[in-house]
């Protein structure tokens, strides 16, 4: 990182290659190597390296963001949504980046990006409260409401107080989107 920040791509590339040779599995090292390759003018190698890092490191935010952007460029919204969900779970991912990327991934009502997010959220076992807290901040209100309603339709049982809190926060951004979740809240209270 110091060599990258100092603007010496040749040294950065050599040091990143040594890191990957010593420990080839961690995605963080592959991400560093991809950055060094890109700065050293090796764009094709960098693209391949960041894809490998993205496959290995679902919790490595740089790799996930890069693969997400590649998926968007290729028009693969389901893959972009999977990477978006992984990125959303990482606290190092900024809300600004998530908002920007979410607008692209989840832009189409009923589209493949939103449907993939519905599938992910409805199958999630442990992170629904994090999705509720962060999603209502970074995802467009209509997309967030659609993902919640779709997940419930697929059998997801959210924690009612957490869901109610998320919908109250959503109402501050968009009353209509929050109102669309009123039946979901009522159903949650009954069950």
mmCIF file with all atom_site columns, N, CA and C in Angstrom, residues 84-150:
data_model
loop_
_atom_site.group_PDB
_atom_site.id
_atom_site.type_symbol
_atom_site.label_atom_id
_atom_site.label_alt_id
_atom_site.label_comp_id
_atom_site.label_asym_id
_atom_site.label_entity_id
_atom_site.label_seq_id
_atom_site.pdbx_PDB_ins_code
_atom_site.Cartn_x
_atom_site.Cartn_y
_atom_site.Cartn_z
_atom_site.occupancy
_atom_site.B_iso_or_equiv
_atom_site.pdbx_formal_charge
_atom_site.auth_seq_id
_atom_site.auth_comp_id
_atom_site.auth_asym_id
_atom_site.auth_atom_id
_atom_site.pdbx_PDB_model_num
ATOM 1   N N  . UNK A 1 84  ? -23.671 -6.940  -4.480  1.00 0.00 ? 84  UNK A N  1
ATOM 2   C CA . UNK A 1 84  ? -24.208 -5.810  -3.721  1.00 0.00 ? 84  UNK A CA 1
ATOM 3   C C  . UNK A 1 84  ? -24.574 -6.260  -2.307  1.00 0.00 ? 84  UNK A C  1
ATOM 4   N N  . UNK A 1 85  ? -25.226 -7.414  -2.195  1.00 0.00 ? 85  UNK A N  1
ATOM 5   C CA . UNK A 1 85  ? -25.592 -7.935  -0.875  1.00 0.00 ? 85  UNK A CA 1
ATOM 6   C C  . UNK A 1 85  ? -24.340 -8.190  -0.035  1.00 0.00 ? 85  UNK A C  1
ATOM 7   N N  . UNK A 1 86  ? -23.309 -8.765  -0.641  1.00 0.00 ? 86  UNK A N  1
ATOM 8   C CA . UNK A 1 86  ? -22.061 -9.013  0.086   1.00 0.00 ? 86  UNK A CA 1
ATOM 9   C C  . UNK A 1 86  ? -21.418 -7.702  0.526   1.00 0.00 ? 86  UNK A C  1
ATOM 10  N N  . UNK A 1 87  ? -21.435 -6.722  -0.340  1.00 0.00 ? 87  UNK A N  1
ATOM 11  C CA . UNK A 1 87  ? -20.855 -5.419  -0.027  1.00 0.00 ? 87  UNK A CA 1
ATOM 12  C C  . UNK A 1 87  ? -21.645 -4.725  1.072   1.00 0.00 ? 87  UNK A C  1
ATOM 13  N N  . UNK A 1 88  ? -22.956 -4.873  1.027   1.00 0.00 ? 88  UNK A N  1
ATOM 14  C CA . UNK A 1 88  ? -23.825 -4.236  2.009   1.00 0.00 ? 88  UNK A CA 1
ATOM 15  C C  . UNK A 1 88  ? -23.560 -4.740  3.424   1.00 0.00 ? 88  UNK A C  1
ATOM 16  N N  . UNK A 1 89  ? -23.129 -5.974  3.537   1.00 0.00 ? 89  UNK A N  1
ATOM 17  C CA . UNK A 1 89  ? -22.863 -6.560  4.846   1.00 0.00 ? 89  UNK A CA 1
ATOM 18  C C  . UNK A 1 89  ? -21.552 -6.084  5.459   1.00 0.00 ? 89  UNK A C  1
ATOM 19  N N  . UNK A 1 90  ? -20.702 -5.507  4.657   1.00 0.00 ? 90  UNK A N  1
ATOM 20  C CA . UNK A 1 90  ? -19.383 -5.105  5.146   1.00 0.00 ? 90  UNK A CA 1
ATOM 21  C C  . UNK A 1 90  ? -19.426 -3.665  5.643   1.00 0.00 ? 90  UNK A C  1
ATOM 22  N N  . UNK A 1 91  ? -19.067 -3.473  6.879   1.00 0.00 ? 91  UNK A N  1
ATOM 23  C CA . UNK A 1 91  ? -19.135 -2.130  7.463   1.00 0.00 ? 91  UNK A CA 1
ATOM 24  C C  . UNK A 1 91  ? -18.174 -1.146  6.799   1.00 0.00 ? 91  UNK A C  1
ATOM 25  N N  . UNK A 1 92  ? -17.119 -1.646  6.147   1.00 0.00 ? 92  UNK A N  1
ATOM 26  C CA . UNK A 1 92  ? -16.169 -0.748  5.482   1.00 0.00 ? 92  UNK A CA 1
ATOM 27  C C  . UNK A 1 92  ? -16.737 -0.166  4.186   1.00 0.00 ? 92  UNK A C  1
ATOM 28  N N  . UNK A 1 93  ? -17.799 -0.757  3.662   1.00 0.00 ? 93  UNK A N  1
ATOM 29  C CA . UNK A 1 93  ? -18.416 -0.221  2.439   1.00 0.00 ? 93  UNK A CA 1
ATOM 30  C C  . UNK A 1 93  ? -19.185 1.045   2.804   1.00 0.00 ? 93  UNK A C  1
ATOM 31  N N  . UNK A 1 94  ? -18.900 2.121   2.117   1.00 0.00 ? 94  UNK A N  1
ATOM 32  C CA . UNK A 1 94  ? -19.542 3.387   2.452   1.00 0.00 ? 94  UNK A CA 1
ATOM 33  C C  . UNK A 1 94  ? -20.985 3.423   1.955   1.00 0.00 ? 94  UNK A C  1
ATOM 34  N N  . UNK A 1 95  ? -21.803 4.139   2.699   1.00 0.00 ? 95  UNK A N  1
ATOM 35  C CA . UNK A 1 95  ? -23.206 4.308   2.294   1.00 0.00 ? 95  UNK A CA 1
ATOM 36  C C  . UNK A 1 95  ? -23.315 5.010   0.950   1.00 0.00 ? 95  UNK A C  1
ATOM 37  N N  . UNK A 1 96  ? -22.406 5.940   0.664   1.00 0.00 ? 96  UNK A N  1
ATOM 38  C CA . UNK A 1 96  ? -22.447 6.643   -0.619  1.00 0.00 ? 96  UNK A CA 1
ATOM 39  C C  . UNK A 1 96  ? -22.236 5.680   -1.784  1.00 0.00 ? 96  UNK A C  1
ATOM 40  N N  . UNK A 1 97  ? -21.265 4.773   -1.637  1.00 0.00 ? 97  UNK A N  1
ATOM 41  C CA . UNK A 1 97  ? -21.007 3.781   -2.684  1.00 0.00 ? 97  UNK A CA 1
ATOM 42  C C  . UNK A 1 97  ? -22.207 2.857   -2.825  1.00 0.00 ? 97  UNK A C  1
ATOM 43  N N  . UNK A 1 98  ? -22.772 2.426   -1.697  1.00 0.00 ? 98  UNK A N  1
ATOM 44  C CA . UNK A 1 98  ? -23.938 1.542   -1.742  1.00 0.00 ? 98  UNK A CA 1
ATOM 45  C C  . UNK A 1 98  ? -25.143 2.230   -2.382  1.00 0.00 ? 98  UNK A C  1
ATOM 46  N N  . UNK A 1 99  ? -25.329 3.515   -2.105  1.00 0.00 ? 99  UNK A N  1
ATOM 47  C CA . UNK A 1 99  ? -26.431 4.239   -2.746  1.00 0.00 ? 99  UNK A CA 1
ATOM 48  C C  . UNK A 1 99  ? -26.216 4.322   -4.247  1.00 0.00 ? 99  UNK A C  1
ATOM 49  N N  . UNK A 1 100 ? -25.015 4.687   -4.647  1.00 0.00 ? 100 UNK A N  1
ATOM 50  C CA . UNK A 1 100 ? -24.707 4.807   -6.077  1.00 0.00 ? 100 UNK A CA 1
ATOM 51  C C  . UNK A 1 100 ? -24.914 3.476   -6.799  1.00 0.00 ? 100 UNK A C  1
ATOM 52  N N  . UNK A 1 101 ? -24.351 2.428   -6.248  1.00 0.00 ? 101 UNK A N  1
ATOM 53  C CA . UNK A 1 101 ? -24.444 1.119   -6.903  1.00 0.00 ? 101 UNK A CA 1
ATOM 54  C C  . UNK A 1 101 ? -25.854 0.542   -6.811  1.00 0.00 ? 101 UNK A C  1
ATOM 55  N N  . UNK A 1 102 ? -26.525 0.782   -5.689  1.00 0.00 ? 102 UNK A N  1
ATOM 56  C CA . UNK A 1 102 ? -27.894 0.289   -5.525  1.00 0.00 ? 102 UNK A CA 1
ATOM 57  C C  . UNK A 1 102 ? -28.835 0.869   -6.563  1.00 0.00 ? 102 UNK A C  1
ATOM 58  N N  . UNK A 1 103 ? -28.637 2.118   -6.914  1.00 0.00 ? 103 UNK A N  1
ATOM 59  C CA . UNK A 1 103 ? -29.479 2.742   -7.943  1.00 0.00 ? 103 UNK A CA 1
ATOM 60  C C  . UNK A 1 103 ? -29.326 2.044   -9.281  1.00 0.00 ? 103 UNK A C  1
ATOM 61  N N  . UNK A 1 104 ? -28.142 1.498   -9.542  1.00 0.00 ? 104 UNK A N  1
ATOM 62  C CA . UNK A 1 104 ? -27.914 0.795   -10.799 1.00 0.00 ? 104 UNK A CA 1
ATOM 63  C C  . UNK A 1 104 ? -28.370 -0.656  -10.735 1.00 0.00 ? 104 UNK A C  1
ATOM 64  N N  . UNK A 1 105 ? -28.094 -1.318  -9.624  1.00 0.00 ? 105 UNK A N  1
ATOM 65  C CA . UNK A 1 105 ? -28.425 -2.739  -9.477  1.00 0.00 ? 105 UNK A CA 1
ATOM 66  C C  . UNK A 1 105 ? -29.929 -2.944  -9.328  1.00 0.00 ? 105 UNK A C  1
ATOM 67  N N  . UNK A 1 106 ? -30.575 -2.058  -8.570  1.00 0.00 ? 106 UNK A N  1
ATOM 68  C CA . UNK A 1 106 ? -31.980 -2.233  -8.191  1.00 0.00 ? 106 UNK A CA 1
ATOM 69  C C  . UNK A 1 106 ? -32.881 -1.219  -8.885  1.00 0.00 ? 106 UNK A C  1
ATOM 70  N N  . UNK A 1 107 ? -32.520 -0.824  -10.079 1.00 0.00 ? 107 UNK A N  1
ATOM 71  C CA . UNK A 1 107 ? -33.219 0.254   -10.777 1.00 0.00 ? 107 UNK A CA 1
ATOM 72  C C  . UNK A 1 107 ? -34.570 -0.128  -11.350 1.00 0.00 ? 107 UNK A C  1
ATOM 73  N N  . UNK A 1 108 ? -34.794 -1.398  -11.584 1.00 0.00 ? 108 UNK A N  1
ATOM 74  C CA . UNK A 1 108 ? -35.988 -1.821  -12.318 1.00 0.00 ? 108 UNK A CA 1
ATOM 75  C C  . UNK A 1 108 ? -36.971 -2.549  -11.398 1.00 0.00 ? 108 UNK A C  1
ATOM 76  N N  . UNK A 1 109 ? -38.172 -1.987  -11.233 1.00 0.00 ? 109 UNK A N  1
ATOM 77  C CA . UNK A 1 109 ? -39.207 -2.650  -10.435 1.00 0.00 ? 109 UNK A CA 1
ATOM 78  C C  . UNK A 1 109 ? -39.508 -4.019  -11.028 1.00 0.00 ? 109 UNK A C  1
ATOM 79  N N  . UNK A 1 110 ? -39.445 -5.045  -10.179 1.00 0.00 ? 110 UNK A N  1
ATOM 80  C CA . UNK A 1 110 ? -39.697 -6.398  -10.648 1.00 0.00 ? 110 UNK A CA 1
ATOM 81  C C  . UNK A 1 110 ? -38.559 -6.984  -11.464 1.00 0.00 ? 110 UNK A C  1
ATOM 82  N N  . UNK A 1 111 ? -37.464 -6.258  -11.577 1.00 0.00 ? 111 UNK A N  1
ATOM 83  C CA . UNK A 1 111 ? -36.350 -6.690  -12.419 1.00 0.00 ? 111 UNK A CA 1
ATOM 84  C C  . UNK A 1 111 ? -35.465 -7.730  -11.756 1.00 0.00 ? 111 UNK A C  1
ATOM 85  N N  . UNK A 1 112 ? -34.473 -8.206  -12.505 1.00 0.00 ? 112 UNK A N  1
ATOM 86  C CA . UNK A 1 112 ? -33.615 -9.280  -12.002 1.00 0.00 ? 112 UNK A CA 1
ATOM 87  C C  . UNK A 1 112 ? -32.766 -8.888  -10.794 1.00 0.00 ? 112 UNK A C  1
ATOM 88  N N  . UNK A 1 113 ? -32.352 -7.623  -10.704 1.00 0.00 ? 113 UNK A N  1
ATOM 89  C CA . UNK A 1 113 ? -31.577 -7.186  -9.536  1.00 0.00 ? 113 UNK A CA 1
ATOM 90  C C  . UNK A 1 113 ? -32.411 -7.261  -8.272  1.00 0.00 ? 113 UNK A C  1
ATOM 91  N N  . UNK A 1 114 ? -33.620 -6.732  -8.342  1.00 0.00 ? 114 UNK A N  1
ATOM 92  C CA . UNK A 1 114 ? -34.500 -6.761  -7.167  1.00 0.00 ? 114 UNK A CA 1
ATOM 93  C C  . UNK A 1 114 ? -34.912 -8.186  -6.832  1.00 0.00 ? 114 UNK A C  1
ATOM 94  N N  . UNK A 1 115 ? -35.211 -8.996  -7.834  1.00 0.00 ? 115 UNK A N  1
ATOM 95  C CA . UNK A 1 115 ? -35.625 -10.374 -7.557  1.00 0.00 ? 115 UNK A CA 1
ATOM 96  C C  . UNK A 1 115 ? -34.497 -11.156 -6.902  1.00 0.00 ? 115 UNK A C  1
ATOM 97  N N  . UNK A 1 116 ? -33.269 -10.935 -7.344  1.00 0.00 ? 116 UNK A N  1
ATOM 98  C CA . UNK A 1 116 ? -32.135 -11.615 -6.718  1.00 0.00 ? 116 UNK A CA 1
ATOM 99  C C  . UNK A 1 116 ? -31.978 -11.170 -5.273  1.00 0.00 ? 116 UNK A C  1
ATOM 100 N N  . UNK A 1 117 ? -32.153 -9.890  -5.003  1.00 0.00 ? 117 UNK A N  1
ATOM 101 C CA . UNK A 1 117 ? -32.088 -9.411  -3.616  1.00 0.00 ? 117 UNK A CA 1
ATOM 102 C C  . UNK A 1 117 ? -33.210 -10.020 -2.784  1.00 0.00 ? 117 UNK A C  1
ATOM 103 N N  . UNK A 1 118 ? -34.399 -10.154 -3.345  1.00 0.00 ? 118 UNK A N  1
ATOM 104 C CA . UNK A 1 118 ? -35.506 -10.796 -2.627  1.00 0.00 ? 118 UNK A CA 1
ATOM 105 C C  . UNK A 1 118 ? -35.126 -12.232 -2.282  1.00 0.00 ? 118 UNK A C  1
ATOM 106 N N  . UNK A 1 119 ? -34.563 -12.945 -3.240  1.00 0.00 ? 119 UNK A N  1
ATOM 107 C CA . UNK A 1 119 ? -34.147 -14.323 -2.996  1.00 0.00 ? 119 UNK A CA 1
ATOM 108 C C  . UNK A 1 119 ? -33.083 -14.402 -1.900  1.00 0.00 ? 119 UNK A C  1
ATOM 109 N N  . UNK A 1 120 ? -32.136 -13.477 -1.922  1.00 0.00 ? 120 UNK A N  1
ATOM 110 C CA . UNK A 1 120 ? -31.063 -13.473 -0.927  1.00 0.00 ? 120 UNK A CA 1
ATOM 111 C C  . UNK A 1 120 ? -31.616 -13.153 0.457   1.00 0.00 ? 120 UNK A C  1
ATOM 112 N N  . UNK A 1 121 ? -32.421 -12.100 0.545   1.00 0.00 ? 121 UNK A N  1
ATOM 113 C CA . UNK A 1 121 ? -32.957 -11.684 1.843   1.00 0.00 ? 121 UNK A CA 1
ATOM 114 C C  . UNK A 1 121 ? -33.900 -12.750 2.399   1.00 0.00 ? 121 UNK A C  1
ATOM 115 N N  . UNK A 1 122 ? -34.728 -13.334 1.552   1.00 0.00 ? 122 UNK A N  1
ATOM 116 C CA . UNK A 1 122 ? -35.680 -14.327 2.053   1.00 0.00 ? 122 UNK A CA 1
ATOM 117 C C  . UNK A 1 122 ? -34.980 -15.602 2.513   1.00 0.00 ? 122 UNK A C  1
ATOM 118 N N  . UNK A 1 123 ? -33.800 -15.890 1.990   1.00 0.00 ? 123 UNK A N  1
ATOM 119 C CA . UNK A 1 123 ? -33.055 -17.084 2.397   1.00 0.00 ? 123 UNK A CA 1
ATOM 120 C C  . UNK A 1 123 ? -32.091 -16.814 3.553   1.00 0.00 ? 123 UNK A C  1
ATOM 121 N N  . UNK A 1 124 ? -31.847 -15.537 3.852   1.00 0.00 ? 124 UNK A N  1
ATOM 122 C CA . UNK A 1 124 ? -30.871 -15.187 4.888   1.00 0.00 ? 124 UNK A CA 1
ATOM 123 C C  . UNK A 1 124 ? -31.336 -15.662 6.258   1.00 0.00 ? 124 UNK A C  1
ATOM 124 N N  . UNK A 1 125 ? -30.382 -16.144 7.024   1.00 0.00 ? 125 UNK A N  1
ATOM 125 C CA . UNK A 1 125 ? -30.708 -16.619 8.363   1.00 0.00 ? 125 UNK A CA 1
ATOM 126 C C  . UNK A 1 125 ? -30.273 -15.637 9.437   1.00 0.00 ? 125 UNK A C  1
ATOM 127 N N  . UNK A 1 126 ? -29.196 -14.894 9.199   1.00 0.00 ? 126 UNK A N  1
ATOM 128 C CA . UNK A 1 126 ? -28.633 -14.108 10.288  1.00 0.00 ? 126 UNK A CA 1
ATOM 129 C C  . UNK A 1 126 ? -28.580 -12.611 10.065  1.00 0.00 ? 126 UNK A C  1
ATOM 130 N N  . UNK A 1 127 ? -28.680 -12.126 8.874   1.00 0.00 ? 127 UNK A N  1
ATOM 131 C CA . UNK A 1 127 ? -28.382 -10.709 8.668   1.00 0.00 ? 127 UNK A CA 1
ATOM 132 C C  . UNK A 1 127 ? -29.590 -9.860  8.315   1.00 0.00 ? 127 UNK A C  1
ATOM 133 N N  . UNK A 1 128 ? -30.807 -10.344 8.565   1.00 0.00 ? 128 UNK A N  1
ATOM 134 C CA . UNK A 1 128 ? -31.964 -9.546  8.181   1.00 0.00 ? 128 UNK A CA 1
ATOM 135 C C  . UNK A 1 128 ? -32.047 -8.236  8.966   1.00 0.00 ? 128 UNK A C  1
ATOM 136 N N  . UNK A 1 129 ? -31.648 -8.214  10.229  1.00 0.00 ? 129 UNK A N  1
ATOM 137 C CA . UNK A 1 129 ? -31.713 -6.950  10.974  1.00 0.00 ? 129 UNK A CA 1
ATOM 138 C C  . UNK A 1 129 ? -30.726 -5.940  10.398  1.00 0.00 ? 129 UNK A C  1
ATOM 139 N N  . UNK A 1 130 ? -29.556 -6.398  9.983   1.00 0.00 ? 130 UNK A N  1
ATOM 140 C CA . UNK A 1 130 ? -28.588 -5.498  9.341   1.00 0.00 ? 130 UNK A CA 1
ATOM 141 C C  . UNK A 1 130 ? -29.140 -4.992  8.010   1.00 0.00 ? 130 UNK A C  1
ATOM 142 N N  . UNK A 1 131 ? -29.785 -5.879  7.257   1.00 0.00 ? 131 UNK A N  1
ATOM 143 C CA . UNK A 1 131 ? -30.401 -5.460  5.995   1.00 0.00 ? 131 UNK A CA 1
ATOM 144 C C  . UNK A 1 131 ? -31.456 -4.389  6.255   1.00 0.00 ? 131 UNK A C  1
ATOM 145 N N  . UNK A 1 132 ? -32.283 -4.589  7.268   1.00 0.00 ? 132 UNK A N  1
ATOM 146 C CA . UNK A 1 132 ? -33.334 -3.603  7.570   1.00 0.00 ? 132 UNK A CA 1
ATOM 147 C C  . UNK A 1 132 ? -32.725 -2.253  7.947   1.00 0.00 ? 132 UNK A C  1
ATOM 148 N N  . UNK A 1 133 ? -31.714 -2.268  8.803   1.00 0.00 ? 133 UNK A N  1
ATOM 149 C CA . UNK A 1 133 ? -31.101 -1.008  9.258   1.00 0.00 ? 133 UNK A CA 1
ATOM 150 C C  . UNK A 1 133 ? -30.398 -0.285  8.111   1.00 0.00 ? 133 UNK A C  1
ATOM 151 N N  . UNK A 1 134 ? -29.581 -1.007  7.386   1.00 0.00 ? 134 UNK A N  1
ATOM 152 C CA . UNK A 1 134 ? -28.781 -0.355  6.352   1.00 0.00 ? 134 UNK A CA 1
ATOM 153 C C  . UNK A 1 134 ? -29.563 -0.167  5.061   1.00 0.00 ? 134 UNK A C  1
ATOM 154 N N  . UNK A 1 135 ? -30.410 -1.128  4.730   1.00 0.00 ? 135 UNK A N  1
ATOM 155 C CA . UNK A 1 135 ? -31.160 -1.067  3.483   1.00 0.00 ? 135 UNK A CA 1
ATOM 156 C C  . UNK A 1 135 ? -32.062 0.144   3.387   1.00 0.00 ? 135 UNK A C  1
ATOM 157 N N  . UNK A 1 136 ? -32.724 0.484   4.486   1.00 0.00 ? 136 UNK A N  1
ATOM 158 C CA . UNK A 1 136 ? -33.634 1.627   4.423   1.00 0.00 ? 136 UNK A CA 1
ATOM 159 C C  . UNK A 1 136 ? -32.878 2.945   4.242   1.00 0.00 ? 136 UNK A C  1
ATOM 160 N N  . UNK A 1 137 ? -31.564 2.919   4.462   1.00 0.00 ? 137 UNK A N  1
ATOM 161 C CA . UNK A 1 137 ? -30.739 4.117   4.274   1.00 0.00 ? 137 UNK A CA 1
ATOM 162 C C  . UNK A 1 137 ? -30.165 4.179   2.862   1.00 0.00 ? 137 UNK A C  1
ATOM 163 N N  . UNK A 1 138 ? -29.688 3.030   2.334   1.00 0.00 ? 138 UNK A N  1
ATOM 164 C CA . UNK A 1 138 ? -28.911 3.054   1.093   1.00 0.00 ? 138 UNK A CA 1
ATOM 165 C C  . UNK A 1 138 ? -29.683 2.628   -0.150  1.00 0.00 ? 138 UNK A C  1
ATOM 166 N N  . UNK A 1 139 ? -30.816 1.965   0.026   1.00 0.00 ? 139 UNK A N  1
ATOM 167 C CA . UNK A 1 139 ? -31.594 1.496   -1.119  1.00 0.00 ? 139 UNK A CA 1
ATOM 168 C C  . UNK A 1 139 ? -32.744 2.458   -1.367  1.00 0.00 ? 139 UNK A C  1
ATOM 169 N N  . UNK A 1 140 ? -33.038 2.727   -2.630  1.00 0.00 ? 140 UNK A N  1
ATOM 170 C CA . UNK A 1 140 ? -34.161 3.603   -2.959  1.00 0.00 ? 140 UNK A CA 1
ATOM 171 C C  . UNK A 1 140 ? -35.420 3.077   -2.281  1.00 0.00 ? 140 UNK A C  1
ATOM 172 N N  . UNK A 1 141 ? -36.251 3.972   -1.762  1.00 0.00 ? 141 UNK A N  1
ATOM 173 C CA . UNK A 1 141 ? -37.416 3.541   -0.986  1.00 0.00 ? 141 UNK A CA 1
ATOM 174 C C  . UNK A 1 141 ? -38.325 2.531   -1.688  1.00 0.00 ? 141 UNK A C  1
ATOM 175 N N  . UNK A 1 142 ? -38.633 2.755   -2.961  1.00 0.00 ? 142 UNK A N  1
ATOM 176 C CA . UNK A 1 142 ? -39.530 1.807   -3.639  1.00 0.00 ? 142 UNK A CA 1
ATOM 177 C C  . UNK A 1 142 ? -38.880 0.435   -3.787  1.00 0.00 ? 142 UNK A C  1
ATOM 178 N N  . UNK A 1 143 ? -37.573 0.400   -4.019  1.00 0.00 ? 143 UNK A N  1
ATOM 179 C CA . UNK A 1 143 ? -36.857 -0.880  -4.137  1.00 0.00 ? 143 UNK A CA 1
ATOM 180 C C  . UNK A 1 143 ? -36.807 -1.576  -2.777  1.00 0.00 ? 143 UNK A C  1
ATOM 181 N N  . UNK A 1 144 ? -36.531 -0.813  -1.730  1.00 0.00 ? 144 UNK A N  1
ATOM 182 C CA . UNK A 1 144 ? -36.481 -1.393  -0.390  1.00 0.00 ? 144 UNK A CA 1
ATOM 183 C C  . UNK A 1 144 ? -37.832 -2.001  -0.029  1.00 0.00 ? 144 UNK A C  1
ATOM 184 N N  . UNK A 1 145 ? -38.906 -1.268  -0.294  1.00 0.00 ? 145 UNK A N  1
ATOM 185 C CA . UNK A 1 145 ? -40.252 -1.773  0.007   1.00 0.00 ? 145 UNK A CA 1
ATOM 186 C C  . UNK A 1 145 ? -40.546 -3.034  -0.800  1.00 0.00 ? 145 UNK A C  1
ATOM 187 N N  . UNK A 1 146 ? -40.171 -3.048  -2.060  1.00 0.00 ? 146 UNK A N  1
ATOM 188 C CA . UNK A 1 146 ? -40.407 -4.230  -2.894  1.00 0.00 ? 146 UNK A CA 1
ATOM 189 C C  . UNK A 1 146 ? -39.627 -5.437  -2.384  1.00 0.00 ? 146 UNK A C  1
ATOM 190 N N  . UNK A 1 147 ? -38.386 -5.218  -1.956  1.00 0.00 ? 147 UNK A N  1
ATOM 191 C CA . UNK A 1 147 ? -37.559 -6.312  -1.449  1.00 0.00 ? 147 UNK A CA 1
ATOM 192 C C  . UNK A 1 147 ? -38.150 -6.871  -0.152  1.00 0.00 ? 147 UNK A C  1
ATOM 193 N N  . UNK A 1 148 ? -38.594 -5.993  0.735   1.00 0.00 ? 148 UNK A N  1
ATOM 194 C CA . UNK A 1 148 ? -39.214 -6.446  1.991   1.00 0.00 ? 148 UNK A CA 1
ATOM 195 C C  . UNK A 1 148 ? -40.479 -7.246  1.685   1.00 0.00 ? 148 UNK A C  1
ATOM 196 N N  . UNK A 1 149 ? -41.379 -6.659  0.902   1.00 0.00 ? 149 UNK A N  1
ATOM 197 C CA . UNK A 1 149 ? -42.654 -7.325  0.595   1.00 0.00 ? 149 UNK A CA 1
ATOM 198 C C  . UNK A 1 149 ? -42.418 -8.643  -0.134  1.00 0.00 ? 149 UNK A C  1
ATOM 199 N N  . UNK A 1 150 ? -41.499 -8.666  -1.070  1.00 0.00 ? 150 UNK A N  1
ATOM 200 C CA . UNK A 1 150 ? -41.196 -9.886  -1.804  1.00 0.00 ? 150 UNK A CA 1
ATOM 201 C C  . UNK A 1 150 ? -40.584 -10.962 -0.923  1.00 0.00 ? 150 UNK A C  1
#
